[in-house]
């Protein structure tokens, strides 16, 4: 009786593996980017990311909140990020790259991350986000530059006029 049960479990696992393998080989897994992520996919990726951030994203921003540092953050953003995350115009001016990515990158002037701890933004910028178009910037930017970007993202809805002026000139 126990032997039968074990064989049943093993047979079920084998059938699932064979079906999974067949689905991959026969082209039944959706691989197109012109779609919106489904609920299961969004839940699994989002929950995994949140859990990893809670475990790994630490530290407070060593870059001081000054006009100069915010301007530096805007400039870095304009150079490296605006193509995907947009300008001061937000969603209405999303670039062709942003419109075609799966999942879509948030346009920060519309859907900002001011609520997120800066350590979370730092982690995401440094390491990137797997299964999305969000690159890791570790090889292009140093920690100081990444914290400067995190500072700008934290304060982008309440920029002092010096930084606001530069922000209005950023194009994608
Ligand atoms: C090639 C496109 C691309 C570029 C360039 C890019 N990102 Fe992203 N980024 C994405 C995508 C796509 C996501 C959404 C990931 C997701 O859905 O979880 C994302 C997510 C993020 C998030 C998390 C947003 C949230 O709502 O939690 C932050 C923060 C971020 N990016 C910052 C940056 C910064 C700063 C730069 C520039 C140094 C940058 N990104 C450059 C594509 C890009």
Coordinates of C-alpha atoms and ligand atoms in Angstrom, one line a residue:
X1 CA 0.0 0.0 0.0
X2 CA 2.8 2.5 1.0
X3 CA 4.8 1.3 -2.1
X4 CA 1.8 2.1 -4.3
X5 CA 1.5 5.6 -2.8
X6 CA 5.2 6.3 -3.4
X7 CA 4.9 5.1 -7.0
X8 CA 1.9 7.3 -7.5
X9 CA 3.7 10.4 -6.2
X10 CA 6.8 9.6 -8.3
X11 CA 4.6 9.0 -11.4
X12 CA 2.8 12.4 -10.8
X13 CA 6.1 14.2 -10.5
X14 CA 7.4 12.6 -13.7
X15 CA 4.2 13.5 -15.6
X16 CA 4.4 17.2 -14.4
X17 CA 8.1 17.3 -15.5
X18 CA 7.3 15.8 -18.9
X19 CA 4.4 18.2 -19.5
X20 CA 6.6 21.1 -18.4
X21 CA 9.4 20.0 -20.8
X22 CA 6.9 19.5 -23.6
X23 CA 5.4 22.9 -23.1
X24 CA 8.8 24.6 -23.3
X25 CA 9.9 22.5 -26.4
X26 CA 6.6 23.0 -28.2
X27 CA 6.5 26.8 -27.9
X28 CA 3.5 26.8 -25.5
X29 CA 5.1 29.1 -23.0
X30 CA 4.4 32.8 -23.8
X31 CA 7.6 34.6 -24.6
X32 CA 6.3 37.8 -26.3
X33 CA 6.7 41.2 -24.7
X34 CA 3.6 42.9 -26.1
X35 CA 1.5 41.8 -23.2
X36 CA 0.9 42.6 -19.6
X37 CA 2.2 40.3 -16.9
X38 CA -0.4 37.9 -15.5
X39 CA -1.4 37.9 -11.8
X40 CA 0.6 34.9 -10.8
X41 CA 3.7 36.2 -12.5
X42 CA 3.3 39.6 -10.9
X43 CA 2.7 38.2 -7.4
X44 CA 5.7 35.8 -7.6
X45 CA 8.1 38.3 -9.0
X46 CA 6.9 41.1 -6.6
X47 CA 6.9 39.0 -3.5
X48 CA 10.4 37.6 -4.2
X49 CA 11.7 41.1 -4.8
X50 CA 10.1 42.5 -1.6
X51 CA 11.5 39.6 0.5
X52 CA 15.0 40.0 -1.0
X53 CA 14.9 43.8 -0.3
X54 CA 13.8 43.3 3.3
X55 CA 16.7 40.9 3.8
X56 CA 19.4 42.7 1.8
X57 CA 18.7 46.4 1.3
X58 CA 20.2 48.3 4.2
X59 CA 22.0 51.5 5.1
X60 CA 21.0 55.1 5.0
X61 CA 22.0 57.6 2.3
X62 CA 25.5 59.0 2.9
X63 CA 24.8 61.7 0.2
X64 CA 23.6 64.9 1.9
X65 CA 20.3 66.5 0.9
X66 CA 21.6 69.7 -0.8
X67 CA 20.7 71.5 -4.0
X68 CA 23.9 70.5 -5.6
X69 CA 23.5 66.8 -4.9
X70 CA 19.9 66.9 -6.2
X71 CA 21.1 68.6 -9.4
X72 CA 23.8 66.0 -9.8
X73 CA 21.1 63.3 -9.3
X74 CA 18.8 64.8 -12.0
X75 CA 21.8 64.9 -14.4
X76 CA 22.7 61.3 -13.8
X77 CA 19.0 60.4 -14.2
X78 CA 18.8 62.3 -17.5
X79 CA 21.8 60.5 -18.9
X80 CA 21.1 56.9 -17.8
X81 CA 17.5 56.5 -16.7
X82 CA 15.1 58.9 -18.6
X83 CA 15.0 56.6 -21.7
X84 CA 13.0 54.1 -19.6
X85 CA 11.6 56.0 -16.7
X86 CA 10.7 59.2 -18.4
X87 CA 10.9 62.9 -18.0
X88 CA 9.0 65.5 -15.9
X89 CA 6.1 65.0 -18.4
X90 CA 5.5 61.5 -17.0
X91 CA 3.4 58.8 -18.7
X92 CA 2.2 61.1 -21.5
X93 CA 5.7 61.3 -22.9
X94 CA 6.9 57.7 -22.4
X95 CA 9.7 56.8 -24.9
X96 CA 9.3 54.0 -27.5
X97 CA 11.6 51.8 -25.4
X98 CA 9.5 52.3 -22.3
X99 CA 6.3 51.5 -24.2
X100 CA 7.7 48.2 -25.5
X101 CA 9.3 46.8 -22.4
X102 CA 7.8 43.9 -20.4
X103 CA 7.0 44.7 -17.7
X104 CA 6.6 48.4 -18.4
X105 CA 9.1 50.7 -16.5
X106 CA 7.2 53.1 -14.2
X107 CA 7.3 56.7 -15.4
X108 CA 8.6 58.3 -12.2
X109 CA 7.0 61.7 -12.7
X110 CA 3.6 59.9 -12.7
X111 CA 4.3 56.8 -10.5
X112 CA 7.2 57.9 -8.3
X113 CA 9.1 55.9 -5.6
X114 CA 9.2 58.7 -3.0
X115 CA 7.5 56.4 -0.5
X116 CA 10.3 53.7 -0.8
X117 CA 13.2 53.7 1.6
X118 CA 16.3 55.1 -0.2
X119 CA 18.1 51.8 0.6
X120 CA 15.5 49.9 -1.5
X121 CA 16.1 52.2 -4.5
X122 CA 19.9 51.9 -4.0
X123 CA 19.7 48.1 -4.1
X124 CA 17.4 48.1 -7.2
X125 CA 19.7 50.5 -9.1
X126 CA 22.9 48.7 -8.1
X127 CA 21.8 45.1 -8.7
X128 CA 19.0 45.5 -11.2
X129 CA 15.7 43.5 -11.2
X130 CA 15.7 40.1 -12.7
X131 CA 13.0 39.1 -15.2
X132 CA 12.6 42.8 -16.1
X133 CA 14.4 45.4 -18.3
X134 CA 15.8 47.1 -15.2
X135 CA 19.6 46.8 -15.6
X136 CA 22.2 46.5 -12.9
X137 CA 24.2 49.7 -12.8
X138 CA 27.0 48.3 -10.7
X139 CA 29.5 48.2 -13.5
X140 CA 28.7 51.7 -14.8
X141 CA 28.1 53.8 -11.6
X142 CA 29.9 53.9 -8.3
X143 CA 28.0 53.7 -4.9
X144 CA 28.2 57.5 -4.5
X145 CA 26.5 58.0 -7.8
X146 CA 23.8 55.4 -7.1
X147 CA 23.0 57.0 -3.7
X148 CA 22.8 60.4 -5.5
X149 CA 20.2 58.9 -7.8
X150 CA 18.3 57.4 -4.8
X151 CA 18.3 60.9 -3.2
X152 CA 16.8 62.4 -6.3
X153 CA 14.1 59.7 -6.6
X154 CA 13.2 60.2 -2.9
X155 CA 12.7 64.0 -3.4
X156 CA 11.6 64.3 -7.0
X157 CA 8.1 65.5 -6.0
X158 CA 9.4 68.4 -3.9
X159 CA 12.6 69.6 -5.7
X160 CA 14.0 73.0 -4.8
X161 CA 13.9 75.4 -7.7
X162 CA 17.6 74.9 -8.8
X163 CA 17.0 71.2 -9.3
X164 CA 13.5 71.7 -10.6
X165 CA 14.8 73.9 -13.4
X166 CA 17.3 71.2 -14.6
X167 CA 14.6 68.5 -14.2
X168 CA 12.4 70.4 -16.6
X169 CA 15.1 70.2 -19.3
X170 CA 15.6 66.4 -19.1
X171 CA 14.6 64.7 -22.3
X172 CA 14.2 61.0 -23.2
Ligands
LIG1 C1 16.2 49.7 -20.2 C2 15.2 50.3 -19.4 C3 15.6 50.8 -18.0 C4 16.6 51.7 -17.7 C5 17.6 52.3 -18.6 C6 16.5 51.9 -16.3 N1 15.5 51.2 -15.8 FE1 14.8 51.2 -13.8 N2 13.4 49.8 -14.3 C7 13.1 49.3 -15.5 C8 12.0 48.5 -15.5 C9 11.4 47.7 -16.6 C10 11.5 48.5 -14.1 C11 10.3 47.8 -13.6 C12 10.7 46.5 -12.8 C13 9.5 45.9 -12.2 O1 8.4 45.9 -12.7 O2 9.7 45.4 -11.1 C14 12.4 49.3 -13.4 C15 12.4 49.6 -12.0 C16 13.1 50.5 -11.4 C17 12.9 50.9 -10.0 C18 11.9 50.3 -9.0 C19 10.6 51.0 -9.3 C20 9.5 50.6 -8.3 O3 8.3 51.0 -8.6 O4 9.7 49.9 -7.4 C21 13.8 51.9 -9.7 C22 14.0 52.6 -8.4 C23 14.6 52.1 -10.9 N3 14.1 51.3 -11.9 C24 15.6 53.1 -11.0 C25 16.3 53.3 -12.2 C26 17.4 54.3 -12.3 C27 17.8 55.2 -11.2 C28 17.9 54.1 -13.6 C29 19.1 54.9 -14.2 C30 20.4 54.7 -13.5 C31 17.1 53.1 -14.2 N4 16.2 52.6 -13.4 C32 17.3 52.8 -15.6 C33 13.8 49.6 -16.7 C34 14.9 50.5 -16.8

